[in-house]
Every structure is written in C-alpha cells, then in structure tokens.
XYZ file of C-alpha atoms in Angstrom:
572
model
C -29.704 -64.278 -64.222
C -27.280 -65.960 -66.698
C -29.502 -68.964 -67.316
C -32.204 -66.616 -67.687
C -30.538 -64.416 -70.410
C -29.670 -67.199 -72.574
C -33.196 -68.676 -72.129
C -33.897 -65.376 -73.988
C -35.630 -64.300 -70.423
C -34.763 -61.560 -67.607
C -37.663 -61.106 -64.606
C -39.887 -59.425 -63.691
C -42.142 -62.291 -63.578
C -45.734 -62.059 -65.403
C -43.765 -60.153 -68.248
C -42.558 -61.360 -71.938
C -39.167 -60.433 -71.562
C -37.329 -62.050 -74.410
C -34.141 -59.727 -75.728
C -36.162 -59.379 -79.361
C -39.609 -58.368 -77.518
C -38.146 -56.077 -74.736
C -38.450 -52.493 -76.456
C -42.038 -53.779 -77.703
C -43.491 -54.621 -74.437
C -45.346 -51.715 -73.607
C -46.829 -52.738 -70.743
C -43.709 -53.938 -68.980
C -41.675 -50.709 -69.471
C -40.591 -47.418 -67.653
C -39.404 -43.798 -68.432
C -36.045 -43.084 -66.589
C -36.941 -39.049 -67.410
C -40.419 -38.759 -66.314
C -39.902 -35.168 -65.534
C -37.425 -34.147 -68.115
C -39.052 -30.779 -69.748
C -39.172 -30.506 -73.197
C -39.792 -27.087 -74.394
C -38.405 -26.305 -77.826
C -36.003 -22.963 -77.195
C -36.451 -19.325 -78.539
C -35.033 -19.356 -81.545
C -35.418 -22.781 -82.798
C -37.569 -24.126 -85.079
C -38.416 -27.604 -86.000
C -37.326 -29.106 -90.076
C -39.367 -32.347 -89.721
C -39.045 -36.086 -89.042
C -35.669 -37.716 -89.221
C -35.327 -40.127 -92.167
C -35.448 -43.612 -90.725
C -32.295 -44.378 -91.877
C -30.592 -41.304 -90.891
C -27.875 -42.788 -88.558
C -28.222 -41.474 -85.172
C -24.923 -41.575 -81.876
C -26.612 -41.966 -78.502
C -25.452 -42.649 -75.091
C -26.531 -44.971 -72.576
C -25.495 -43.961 -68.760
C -25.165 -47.340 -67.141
C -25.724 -47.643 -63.290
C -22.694 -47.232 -61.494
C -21.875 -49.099 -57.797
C -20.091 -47.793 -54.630
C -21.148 -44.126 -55.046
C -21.429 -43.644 -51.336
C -17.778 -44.794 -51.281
C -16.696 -42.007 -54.011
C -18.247 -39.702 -52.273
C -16.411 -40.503 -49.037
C -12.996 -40.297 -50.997
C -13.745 -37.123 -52.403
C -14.519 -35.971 -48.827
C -11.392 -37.782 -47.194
C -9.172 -36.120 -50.560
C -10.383 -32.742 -50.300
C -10.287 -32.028 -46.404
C -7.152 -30.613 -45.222
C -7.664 -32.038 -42.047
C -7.465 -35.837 -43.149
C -4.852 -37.747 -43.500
C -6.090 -38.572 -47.299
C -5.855 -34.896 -48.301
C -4.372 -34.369 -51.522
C -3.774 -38.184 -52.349
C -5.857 -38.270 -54.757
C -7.387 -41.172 -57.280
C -6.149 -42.114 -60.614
C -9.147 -42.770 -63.329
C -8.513 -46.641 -62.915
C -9.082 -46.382 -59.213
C -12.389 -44.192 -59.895
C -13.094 -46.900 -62.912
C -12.208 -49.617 -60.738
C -15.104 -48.271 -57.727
C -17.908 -47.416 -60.009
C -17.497 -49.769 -62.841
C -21.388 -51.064 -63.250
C -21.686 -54.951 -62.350
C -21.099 -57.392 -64.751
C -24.954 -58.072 -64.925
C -25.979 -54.280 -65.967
C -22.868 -54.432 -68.381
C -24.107 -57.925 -69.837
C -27.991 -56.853 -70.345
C -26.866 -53.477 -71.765
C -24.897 -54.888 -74.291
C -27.229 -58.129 -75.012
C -30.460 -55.372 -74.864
C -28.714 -53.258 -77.583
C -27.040 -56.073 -79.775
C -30.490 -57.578 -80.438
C -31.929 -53.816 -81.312
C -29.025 -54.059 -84.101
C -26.653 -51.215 -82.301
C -23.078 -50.777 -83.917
C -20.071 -49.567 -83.120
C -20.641 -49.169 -79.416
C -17.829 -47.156 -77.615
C -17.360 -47.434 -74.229
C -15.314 -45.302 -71.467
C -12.462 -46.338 -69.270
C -14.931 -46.266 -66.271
C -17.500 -48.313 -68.181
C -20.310 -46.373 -66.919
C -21.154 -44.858 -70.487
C -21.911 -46.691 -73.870
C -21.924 -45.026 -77.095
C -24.177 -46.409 -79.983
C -24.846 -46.112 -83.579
C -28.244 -46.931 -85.137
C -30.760 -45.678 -87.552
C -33.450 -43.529 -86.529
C -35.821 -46.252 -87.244
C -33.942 -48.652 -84.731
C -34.001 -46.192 -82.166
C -37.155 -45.552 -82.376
C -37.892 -49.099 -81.794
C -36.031 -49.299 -79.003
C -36.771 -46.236 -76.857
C -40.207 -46.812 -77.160
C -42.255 -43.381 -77.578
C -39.621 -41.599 -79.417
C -39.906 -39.741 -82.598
C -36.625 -37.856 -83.808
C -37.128 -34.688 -85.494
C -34.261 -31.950 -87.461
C -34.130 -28.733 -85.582
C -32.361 -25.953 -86.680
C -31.377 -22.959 -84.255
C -28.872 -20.248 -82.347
C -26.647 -18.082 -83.321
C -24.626 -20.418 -85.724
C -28.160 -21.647 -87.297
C -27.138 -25.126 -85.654
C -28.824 -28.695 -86.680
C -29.745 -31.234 -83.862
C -31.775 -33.871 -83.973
C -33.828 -34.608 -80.843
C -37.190 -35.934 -80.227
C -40.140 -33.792 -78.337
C -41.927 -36.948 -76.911
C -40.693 -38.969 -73.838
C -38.871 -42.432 -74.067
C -39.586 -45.473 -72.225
C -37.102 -48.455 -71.659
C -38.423 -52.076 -71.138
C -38.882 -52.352 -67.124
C -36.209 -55.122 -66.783
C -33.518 -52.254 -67.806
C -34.616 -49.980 -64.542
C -31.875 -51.285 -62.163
C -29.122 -50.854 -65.047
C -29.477 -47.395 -67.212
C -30.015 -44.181 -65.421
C -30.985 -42.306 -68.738
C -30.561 -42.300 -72.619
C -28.558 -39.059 -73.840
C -28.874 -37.545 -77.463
C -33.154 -37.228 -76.886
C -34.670 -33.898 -75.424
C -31.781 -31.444 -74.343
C -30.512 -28.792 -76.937
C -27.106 -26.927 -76.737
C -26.931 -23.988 -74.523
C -27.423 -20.699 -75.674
C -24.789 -17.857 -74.782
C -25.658 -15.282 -72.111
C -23.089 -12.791 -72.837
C -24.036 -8.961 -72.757
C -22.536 -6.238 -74.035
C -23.159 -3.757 -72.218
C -23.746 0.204 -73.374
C -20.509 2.064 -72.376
C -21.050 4.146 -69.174
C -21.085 7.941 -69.213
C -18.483 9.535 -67.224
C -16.706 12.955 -67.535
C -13.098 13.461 -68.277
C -10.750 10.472 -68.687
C -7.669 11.552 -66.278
C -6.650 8.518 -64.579
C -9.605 6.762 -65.609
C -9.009 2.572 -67.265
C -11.841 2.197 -70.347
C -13.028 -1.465 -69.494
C -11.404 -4.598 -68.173
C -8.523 -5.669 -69.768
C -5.631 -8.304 -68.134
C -3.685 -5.029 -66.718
C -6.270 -3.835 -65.075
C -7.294 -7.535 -63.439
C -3.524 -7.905 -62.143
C -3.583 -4.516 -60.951
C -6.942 -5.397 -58.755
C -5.621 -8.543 -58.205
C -2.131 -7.595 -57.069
C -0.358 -9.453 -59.426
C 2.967 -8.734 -60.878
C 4.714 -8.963 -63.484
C 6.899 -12.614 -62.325
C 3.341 -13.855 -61.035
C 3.370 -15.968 -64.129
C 3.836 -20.111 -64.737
C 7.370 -21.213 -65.059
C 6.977 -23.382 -68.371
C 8.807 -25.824 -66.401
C 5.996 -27.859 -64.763
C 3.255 -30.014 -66.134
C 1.147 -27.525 -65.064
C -2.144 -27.424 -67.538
C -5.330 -25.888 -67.422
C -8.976 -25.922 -70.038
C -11.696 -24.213 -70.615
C -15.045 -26.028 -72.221
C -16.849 -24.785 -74.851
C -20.515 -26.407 -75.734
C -22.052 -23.010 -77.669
C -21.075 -24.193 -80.987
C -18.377 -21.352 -80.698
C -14.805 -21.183 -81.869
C -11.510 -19.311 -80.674
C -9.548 -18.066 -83.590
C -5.817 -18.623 -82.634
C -5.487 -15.246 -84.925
C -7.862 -13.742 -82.496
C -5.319 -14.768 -79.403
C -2.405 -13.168 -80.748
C -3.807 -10.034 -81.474
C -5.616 -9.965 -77.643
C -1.866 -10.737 -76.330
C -0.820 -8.256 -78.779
C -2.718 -5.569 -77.751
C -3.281 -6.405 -74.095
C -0.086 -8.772 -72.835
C 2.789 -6.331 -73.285
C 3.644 -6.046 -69.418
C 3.624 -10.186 -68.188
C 4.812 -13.876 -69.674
C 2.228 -15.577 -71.462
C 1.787 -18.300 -74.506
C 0.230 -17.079 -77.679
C -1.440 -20.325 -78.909
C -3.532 -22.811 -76.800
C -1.730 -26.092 -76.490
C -4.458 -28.590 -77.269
C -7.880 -28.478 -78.782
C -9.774 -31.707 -78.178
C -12.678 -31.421 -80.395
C -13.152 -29.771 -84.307
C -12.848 -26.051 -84.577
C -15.280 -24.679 -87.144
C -14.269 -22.494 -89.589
C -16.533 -19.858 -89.525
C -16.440 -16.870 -87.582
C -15.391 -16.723 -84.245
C -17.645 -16.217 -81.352
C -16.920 -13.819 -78.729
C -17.896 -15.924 -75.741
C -15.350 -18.776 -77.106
C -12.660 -15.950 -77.717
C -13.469 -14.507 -73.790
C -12.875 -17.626 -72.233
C -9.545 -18.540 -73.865
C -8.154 -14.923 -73.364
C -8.871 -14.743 -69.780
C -8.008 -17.943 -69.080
C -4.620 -17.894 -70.729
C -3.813 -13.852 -69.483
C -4.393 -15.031 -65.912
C -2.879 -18.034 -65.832
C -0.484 -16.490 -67.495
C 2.679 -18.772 -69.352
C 0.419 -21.739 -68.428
C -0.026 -24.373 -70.549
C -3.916 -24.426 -71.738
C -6.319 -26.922 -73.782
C -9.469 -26.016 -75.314
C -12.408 -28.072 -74.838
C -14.169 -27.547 -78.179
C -17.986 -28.584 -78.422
C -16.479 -31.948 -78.306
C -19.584 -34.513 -79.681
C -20.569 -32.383 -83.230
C -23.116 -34.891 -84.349
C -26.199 -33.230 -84.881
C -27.881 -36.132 -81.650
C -25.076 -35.847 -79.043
C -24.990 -32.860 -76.435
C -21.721 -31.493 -75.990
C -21.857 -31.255 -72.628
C -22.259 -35.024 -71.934
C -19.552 -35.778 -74.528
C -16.952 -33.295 -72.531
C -18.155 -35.208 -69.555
C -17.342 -38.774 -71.424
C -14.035 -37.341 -72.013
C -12.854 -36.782 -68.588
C -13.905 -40.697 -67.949
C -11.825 -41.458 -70.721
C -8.268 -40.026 -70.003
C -6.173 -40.482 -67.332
C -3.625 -37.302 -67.431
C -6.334 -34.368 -67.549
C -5.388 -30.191 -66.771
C -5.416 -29.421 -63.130
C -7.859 -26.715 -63.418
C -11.391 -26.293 -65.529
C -13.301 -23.071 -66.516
C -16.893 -23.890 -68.067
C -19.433 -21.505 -68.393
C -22.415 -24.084 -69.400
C -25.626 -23.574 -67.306
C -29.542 -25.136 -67.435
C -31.984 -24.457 -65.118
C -32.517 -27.257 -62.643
C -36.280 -27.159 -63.100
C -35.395 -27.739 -66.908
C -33.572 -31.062 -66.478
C -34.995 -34.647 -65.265
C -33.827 -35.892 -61.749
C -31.697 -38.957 -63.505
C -29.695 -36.697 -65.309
C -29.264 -34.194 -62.809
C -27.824 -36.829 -60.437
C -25.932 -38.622 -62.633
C -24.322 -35.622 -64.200
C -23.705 -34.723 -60.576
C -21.864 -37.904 -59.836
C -19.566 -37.488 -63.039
C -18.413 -34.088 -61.049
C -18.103 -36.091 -57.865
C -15.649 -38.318 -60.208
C -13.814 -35.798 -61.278
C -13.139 -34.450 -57.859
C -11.959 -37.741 -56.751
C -9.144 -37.035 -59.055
C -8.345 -34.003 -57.803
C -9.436 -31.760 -60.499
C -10.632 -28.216 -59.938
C -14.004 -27.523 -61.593
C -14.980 -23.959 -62.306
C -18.494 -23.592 -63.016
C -20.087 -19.704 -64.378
C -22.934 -19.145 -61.238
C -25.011 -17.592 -64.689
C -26.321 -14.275 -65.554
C -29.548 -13.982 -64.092
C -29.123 -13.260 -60.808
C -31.401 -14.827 -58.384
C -33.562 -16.302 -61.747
C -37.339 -16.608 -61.473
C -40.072 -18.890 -62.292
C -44.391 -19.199 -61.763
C -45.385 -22.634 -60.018
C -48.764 -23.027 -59.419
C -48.867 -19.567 -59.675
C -46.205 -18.529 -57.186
C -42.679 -16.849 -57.797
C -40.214 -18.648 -56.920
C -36.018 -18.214 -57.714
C -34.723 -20.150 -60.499
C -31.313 -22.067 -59.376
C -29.035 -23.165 -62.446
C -27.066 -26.747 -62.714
C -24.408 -27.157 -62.466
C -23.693 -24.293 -60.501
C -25.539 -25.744 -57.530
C -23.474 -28.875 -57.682
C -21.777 -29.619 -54.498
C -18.711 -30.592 -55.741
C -17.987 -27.663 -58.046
C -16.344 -24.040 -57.704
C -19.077 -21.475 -58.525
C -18.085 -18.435 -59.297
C -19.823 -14.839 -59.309
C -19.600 -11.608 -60.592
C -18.553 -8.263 -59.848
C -18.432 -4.615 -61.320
C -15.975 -1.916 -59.956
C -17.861 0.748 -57.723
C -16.599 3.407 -60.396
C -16.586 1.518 -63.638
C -13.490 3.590 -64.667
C -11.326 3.222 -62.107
C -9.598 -0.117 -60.126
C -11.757 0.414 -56.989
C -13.457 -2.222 -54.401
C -15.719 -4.252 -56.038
C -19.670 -4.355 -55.700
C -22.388 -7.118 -56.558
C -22.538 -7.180 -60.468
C -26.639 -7.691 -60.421
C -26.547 -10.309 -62.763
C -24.441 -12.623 -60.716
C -26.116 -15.264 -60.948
C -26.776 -17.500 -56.967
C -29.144 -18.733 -54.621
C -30.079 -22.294 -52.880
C -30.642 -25.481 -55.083
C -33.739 -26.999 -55.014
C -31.823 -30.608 -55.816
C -28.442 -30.670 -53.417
C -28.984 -31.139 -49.952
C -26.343 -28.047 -48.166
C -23.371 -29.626 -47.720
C -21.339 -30.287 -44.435
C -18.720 -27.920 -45.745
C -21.325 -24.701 -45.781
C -22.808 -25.392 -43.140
C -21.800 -22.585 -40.721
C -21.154 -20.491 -43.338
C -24.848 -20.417 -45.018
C -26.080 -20.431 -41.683
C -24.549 -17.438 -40.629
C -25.593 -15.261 -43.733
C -29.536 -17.033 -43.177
C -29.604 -15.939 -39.579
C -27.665 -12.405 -40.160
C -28.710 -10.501 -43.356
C -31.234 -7.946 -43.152
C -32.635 -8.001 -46.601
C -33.177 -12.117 -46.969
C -36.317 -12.397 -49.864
C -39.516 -14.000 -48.362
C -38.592 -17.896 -47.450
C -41.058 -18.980 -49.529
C -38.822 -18.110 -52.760
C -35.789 -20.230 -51.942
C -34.952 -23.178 -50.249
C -32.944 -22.725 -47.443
C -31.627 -25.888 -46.856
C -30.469 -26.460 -50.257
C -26.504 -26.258 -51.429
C -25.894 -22.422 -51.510
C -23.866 -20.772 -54.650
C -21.491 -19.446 -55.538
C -18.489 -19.818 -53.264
C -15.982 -17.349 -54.887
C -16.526 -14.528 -57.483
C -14.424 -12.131 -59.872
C -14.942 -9.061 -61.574
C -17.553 -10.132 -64.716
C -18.760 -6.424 -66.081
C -16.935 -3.850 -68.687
C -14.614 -6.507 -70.645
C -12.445 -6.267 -73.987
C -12.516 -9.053 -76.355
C -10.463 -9.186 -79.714
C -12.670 -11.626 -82.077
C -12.839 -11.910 -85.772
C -9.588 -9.773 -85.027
C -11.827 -6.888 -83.883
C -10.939 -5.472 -80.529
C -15.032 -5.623 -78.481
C -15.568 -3.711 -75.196
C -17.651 -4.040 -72.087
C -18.337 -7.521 -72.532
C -20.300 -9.031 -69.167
C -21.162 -12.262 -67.785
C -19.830 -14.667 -65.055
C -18.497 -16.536 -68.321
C -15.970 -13.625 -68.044
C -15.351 -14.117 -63.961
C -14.904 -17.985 -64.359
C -11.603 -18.109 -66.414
C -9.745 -15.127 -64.591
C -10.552 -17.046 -61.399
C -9.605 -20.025 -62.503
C -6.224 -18.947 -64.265
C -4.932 -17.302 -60.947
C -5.823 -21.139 -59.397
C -3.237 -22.296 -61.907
C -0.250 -19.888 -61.057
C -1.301 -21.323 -57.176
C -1.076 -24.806 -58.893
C 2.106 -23.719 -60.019
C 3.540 -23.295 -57.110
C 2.449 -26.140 -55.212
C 3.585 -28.527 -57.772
C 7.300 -26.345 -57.441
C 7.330 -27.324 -54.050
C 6.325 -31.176 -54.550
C 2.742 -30.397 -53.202
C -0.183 -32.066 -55.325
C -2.698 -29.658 -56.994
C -5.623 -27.843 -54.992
C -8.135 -29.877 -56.839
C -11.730 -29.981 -55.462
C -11.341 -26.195 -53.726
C -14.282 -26.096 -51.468
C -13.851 -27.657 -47.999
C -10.614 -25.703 -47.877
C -12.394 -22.924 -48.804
C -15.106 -22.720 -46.195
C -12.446 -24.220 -43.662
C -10.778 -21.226 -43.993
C -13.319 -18.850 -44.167
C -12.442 -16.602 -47.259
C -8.989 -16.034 -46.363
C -7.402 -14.546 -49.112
C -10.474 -12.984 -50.810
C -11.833 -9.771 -51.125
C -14.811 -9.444 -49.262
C -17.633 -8.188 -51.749
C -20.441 -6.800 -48.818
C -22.273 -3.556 -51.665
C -25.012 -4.563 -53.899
C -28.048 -7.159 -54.300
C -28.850 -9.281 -57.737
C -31.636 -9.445 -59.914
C -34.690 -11.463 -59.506
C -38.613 -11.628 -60.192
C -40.171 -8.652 -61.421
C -42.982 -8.492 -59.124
C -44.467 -6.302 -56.296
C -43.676 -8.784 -53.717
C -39.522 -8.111 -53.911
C -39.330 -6.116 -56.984
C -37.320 -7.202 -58.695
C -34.404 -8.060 -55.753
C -33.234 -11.042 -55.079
C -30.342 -11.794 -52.575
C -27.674 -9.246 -51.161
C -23.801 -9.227 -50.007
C -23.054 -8.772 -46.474
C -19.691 -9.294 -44.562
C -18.879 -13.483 -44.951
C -19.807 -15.137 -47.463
C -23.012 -14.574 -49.507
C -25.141 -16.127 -51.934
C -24.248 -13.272 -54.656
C -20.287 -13.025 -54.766
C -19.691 -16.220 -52.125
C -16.591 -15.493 -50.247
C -15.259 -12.826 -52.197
C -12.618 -11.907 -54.947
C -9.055 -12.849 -55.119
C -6.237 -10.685 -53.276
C -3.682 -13.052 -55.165
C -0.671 -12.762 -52.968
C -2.986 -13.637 -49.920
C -4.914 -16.166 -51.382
C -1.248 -17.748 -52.688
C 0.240 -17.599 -49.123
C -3.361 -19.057 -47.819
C -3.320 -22.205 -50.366
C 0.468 -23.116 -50.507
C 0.542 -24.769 -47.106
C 0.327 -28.401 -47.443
C-alpha cells in the first residue's frame, strides 16, 4: 500500500485514485452518514452561503483497532467480581489499544495534505484529526457539501453547517468513520419552569428545592462534605452556549450554603466563558454540582469548540482523549434523539464513552425531559429514545418530584423523566435480569410494538428533578425542572463516595453500572408511584412507562439514601 501511495495510487481497482483526483471521483466514493437527518431546528434560520474563503475547523474520526479488546477491559475494570476491578487504564494505555494503523493514519494525512488542509491537530489517542481549510477546499473535498451561516437559540448563535450530505472518495471507507463540523447543530435547553403549585398554609411546608432540602432527603449531614485534602475533582459539561457567572455562585452559596462546607468558585473552566448574561441551565448545573459534592474540587466544561463549524459536544469529547489526569466524576445534560443522528456517529461517539470508562471515569448522562418521547414511522407511534442516555456505558439518571411538593416526602415519577429501550444498544449483560424482571412483571407495560425490548434500558439511577431554585444574573429563580437538575446532585453525592474511597487508598467508582445492577439498588430509594409522558394518542394516551418495585425504566433503581449507598460502595 506504500508503493501504491507514492505511485499517487490506493485500490480499489477499476478506479482513478490518485491523492489530487480522490475528492473528484464521483463515481468511486461513499457517504459514511447515509442516514444522518438533517432538519434545520425551531428557531433557526438560515443567513446564506459561506464565503469560499471563510476558514472553516473540522474533524475527521479516524478508524480505531482493538475495540472488542476495550470493551473487554472496561468489562474486566468495572466488575467487582474480577480480579481487574478498579485497575483501571491510563490514556496512553487506551491510546496505545485504539491508536488507528499506520496505514489509515498515513492516507488521512496524505488525503488531506493534497486537499491543502492546515494546521491539523491531533489527540493523544490519534483517533481524531482537526483541520483548517477554506470553505471552498472543503467543499472540494467532501464532495456534495455546501456550507451555509445559520443563526439561532436562545443566545442568537452562528454555526455554519451544510444541509446536503457529504461523500468521501471510496478508498477512505476502511479509515474515517465520519467528518464532524457538517449537519448537527448545538442542543437546545429543555429546562422548565414550572408554575408554582397551590397549596394552603405554609406551616412546616419547604418552597422548592434548594441544597437543604436535598441533604435533608438525602440524609446528609453537615461533615458529609470533601476533605480538601484529596485530589478529588469533579465537572460538569456545558454545550448550550450557556455561561455560569462565578457572581451567580456566591450569591447561590450565599443564600443557600449556610449549614455545610463548600467552595465558592469553580476550580477550572476549560473553554471561553461569554460575557453576556448568564443562563440558568449553566448556573443549575454548577450549583448542584458543587452544593452536593460539597468542598469538592469542580471544573467547568464550557462549550469547549466556539467556532461557529465545530459541535461542542465532539470537542468536549476530543478533550477527554487529550488529557491524561481528568475529574473522577462527570455531569452532562446534552441529549439528541437517536433517530436524529447517523449510525457512524452514534457508534463512534459510543466508543469514546467506552474509552472513557476504561479509565475509570464516571459519566453522568440527563435521561431528558420527555418522558417516554414519541415519533410517526410509516405512520405508527413509536417512543423516541435519546443518545447518549441509552449508551451502555453511561450513568443515566431520572427524575423525581416529592409526593407533596412542599414537604421532604417519598419521591414519585417526575412525568417528564425522560427513559425507555434504545433502538441502537443491544441490552447489556449487566441488565439483564434486571430489565427482565420489570418486562415480565409490570402491569401497565405500553403495547410492544412502541419499544424495543431487547434494547439497553435507561436510566439506571434517578434524583429529585422538579421545584428547583437557581440564583442567575444574581436573581434568585424558583421551580426550575429537568433531569439537567437530577444529574449534578447525583453525581456530586458520587464524589463525597469518591472521597472516601480515595481516603482509604481505594481507586474511584468509575464506570458505576455493573456494580450497580450487581447489587441490585442497594442503597437507593426505591421510586415504585407514577408513569411518564409519552404519545398523545388514543392507543396509550399519552402514558408511557411506569415505576414498580426494582428497577424501572422511569427512575431506574431509585434515589440516593446517602449513608446507605456510602456503606454499599466503600467496600473494595
């Protein structure tokens, strides 16, 4: 293959396949995202073509090797029951199992030198490669392609993406999965705020969620707080074009962190924090985050990857292939539906988590805010599953509301918790009996013809998600909702767990489920009240899945009972 790339040729035969003529050879090319759905999003509106000398940053995602290995390690790492458990990889051992081969590498970089790239930027794990060019170039090279400026969302942002598919000479098909900076736009928030509820008299009654009453549920107390004498970190990601205000921070702690330990400014921010106003889903997930892992040390992933063709999420995803000492524990509350995104990046993105749990690093994903979901094919209803909440090798987490929304009671389904069964993910071995159980024991499972059973079931844990305060743009906000609220708390009491294993020489939790399911929801809350949301129709009216006893495809195994869930996760 050498010889044949400096002949200027590279199979298959009955092609012209010279590194100048590749991206021109119609005939002889492919689309890695054949089923990648472009729809342009509510709210957005399109400004035109690009210039063709507007300089565009997109990212190649090179085929990896020995992914059926990684996947092994993750399960030998993550099973308390091997001998592997906890010993977990550094990023050169992941970067030295999935490097791509010196061929893809070589006709990557060959492929995109003679297209007149610059100032490529690759990853420790070599797996990603970051390019300049002008839109005219690109547009060359990703055959199809037509970059236009779109403006949209809250913040009025400007992307530049292109509505038509791309193609890739055929003699590229064995080496990139997919091209990155194209069709997807940035996530939109799916926040609510939600009318205060009516209630008479206010004697021994709380007036929305605030960090007092989430240790009180929780029982927490007041030394159930990091030490500030570990390495102990944990992050939250941010992709909405949103910013904390560290202003905003010290007036929540202010107002709401009187009774425990905690830090008033975030650590790190990896990323640019805008200057304009601050958005309330950004200051939710640093609040909750840092006032339950309280007095732990936190870093801010903010919409890392600004220029107007990257998505944010693939650049936060770049960064955790990129640096070797990472926070234990990570809160994001990004979501797409998985009919929305091509199968290449759905798996690939998929295998980036599957890296990241090879490190041992716990990833918190929001299960989303639309309960069961819906969507027509061919005319049928169907449930909607979101990514990467069905991602086997991810913490989902649901949502809950308080039976009396005034007082710290047991919790009930919060109907937009968002859960179901992927149509992607096989079920993994470490649900099996656990799915199984709930298929062949609840009395209210939705027609079989809306979900598919055999696919990886979500969420696994959940947290209370209705009736928060916020302080942003130094305004105090109540009964804020979404599993972006459940997501941090859940992951900040992981830290103080963290905490203590690292205190007793134990390595982090990282990649929580096996344990989990081993051990059957010790330590949680068992959430068995209340059914989601789904399609609006007369065949389940609007219903989708309900709790039972177990776990559940609405709340998973339950809330946390911290002390329990502590003494359940400390053992080796």
């Amino acid at each position: 293959m050498t010889a044949d790339l400096q002949k200027g040729r590279m199979g298959p035969r009955g092609c012209l396949l010279g590194l100048l003529a590749l991206f021109v050879a119609g005939k002889c090319s492919y689309s890695p995202e054949p089923d990648q759905q472009w729809t342009l999003p509510p709210g957005w509106v399109s400004l035109g073509r690009a210039d063709p000398e507007e300089e565009l940053s997109l990212t190649f995602a090179l085929r990896q090797q020995n992914l059926e290995r990684l996947s092994e390690l993750v399960q030998a790492v993550s099973d308390p029951g091997s001998s592997r458990y906890g010993k977990y990889l550094t990023l050169e051992d992941v970067a030295e199992l999935v490097r791509p081969s010196p061929l893809t590498l070589h006709t990557v970089q060959k492929w995109l030198l003679a297209a007149g790239a610059r100032n490529c930027h690759s990853v420790t794990t070599q797996d990603f490669l970051t390019c300049w060019l002008s839109v005219r170039q690109a547009e060359l090279l990703l055959s199809g392609a037509e970059f236009h400026h779109y403006m949209g969302g809250p913040a009025e942002t400007h992307v530049v993406r292109s509505p038509r598919p791309y193609r890739l000479p055929k003699a590229l098909a064995s080496h990139v999965d997919f091209v990155g900076g194209l069709h997807r736009f940035p996530p939109t928030s799916t926040l609510r705020q939600r009318p205060e509820p009516q209630v008479p008299g206010t004697v021994g009654l709380h007036l929305g969620v605030t960090p007092s009453v989430i240790r009180e549920r929780y029982n927490l107390t007041a030394q159930d707080v990091g030490s500030g004498t570990t390495n102990n970190s944990q992050a939250c990601a941010q992709f909405l074009e949103q910013y904390f205000h560290e202003s905003d921070l010290a007036e929540f702690m202010r107002l709401f962190g009187g009774n425990f330990a905690h830090q008033a400014s975030v650590a790190r921010v990896v990323g640019q924090q805008g200057r304009g106003r601050a958005g309330i889903e950004a200051s939710l997930d640093v609040e909750y985050l840092m006032s339950a892992g309280a007095n732990i040390s936190t870093w801010v992933y903010s919409s890392p990857g600004r220029h107007e063709s990257q998505e944010p999420f693939l650049q936060w995803l770049l960064l955790l292939s990129n640096e070797s000492a990472l926070p234990h524990v990570h809160t994001v509350s990004y979501g797409d539906d998985e009919d929305s995104l091509s199968s290449a990046y759905i798996q690939r993105v998929n295998t980036e988590l599957m890296k990241a749990a090879a490190r041992g690093l716990t990833l918190l994903f929001a299960s989303g805010d639309s309960g069961a979901g819906c969507w027509s094919v061919l005319g049928r209803h169907r449930f909607r599953p979101s990514f990467p909440a069905s991602s086997p090798y991810v913490t989902t987490v649901g949502g809950t509301s308080f039976q009396n929304p005034f007082r710290v009671t047991d919790e009930v389904v919060d109907y937009i918790s968002g859960g179901g069964f992927s149509n992607v993910f096989p079920r993994p071995s470490y649900q099996e009996e656990a799915v199984a159980q709930y298929l062949s024991s609840s009395p209210h499972l939705p027609p079989s013809s809306y979900f598919n059973a055999s696919g990886r079931a979500y969420p696994d844990v959940a947290a209370l998600s209705d009736g928060y305060w916020v302080v942003s743009n130094h305004v105090p906000i109540p009964w804020v909702s979404g599993t972006s609220a459940s997501t941090p708390v859940f992951g900040g009491l992981l830290s103080l767990i963290n905490e203590h294993r690292i205190l007793r020489g134990l390595p982090p939790l990282g990649f929580l489920n096996p344990r989990l399911y081993q051990q059957h929801g010790e330590g949680l809350f068992d959430v068995t009240r209340g059914c989601h949301e789904s399609c609006l129709n007369e065949e389940v009216e609007g219903q989708g899945f309900c709790s039972g006893p177990g776990w559940d495809p609405v709340t998973g195994w339950g809330t946390p009972n911290f002390p329990a869930l502590l003494k359940t996760l400390i053992n080796p």
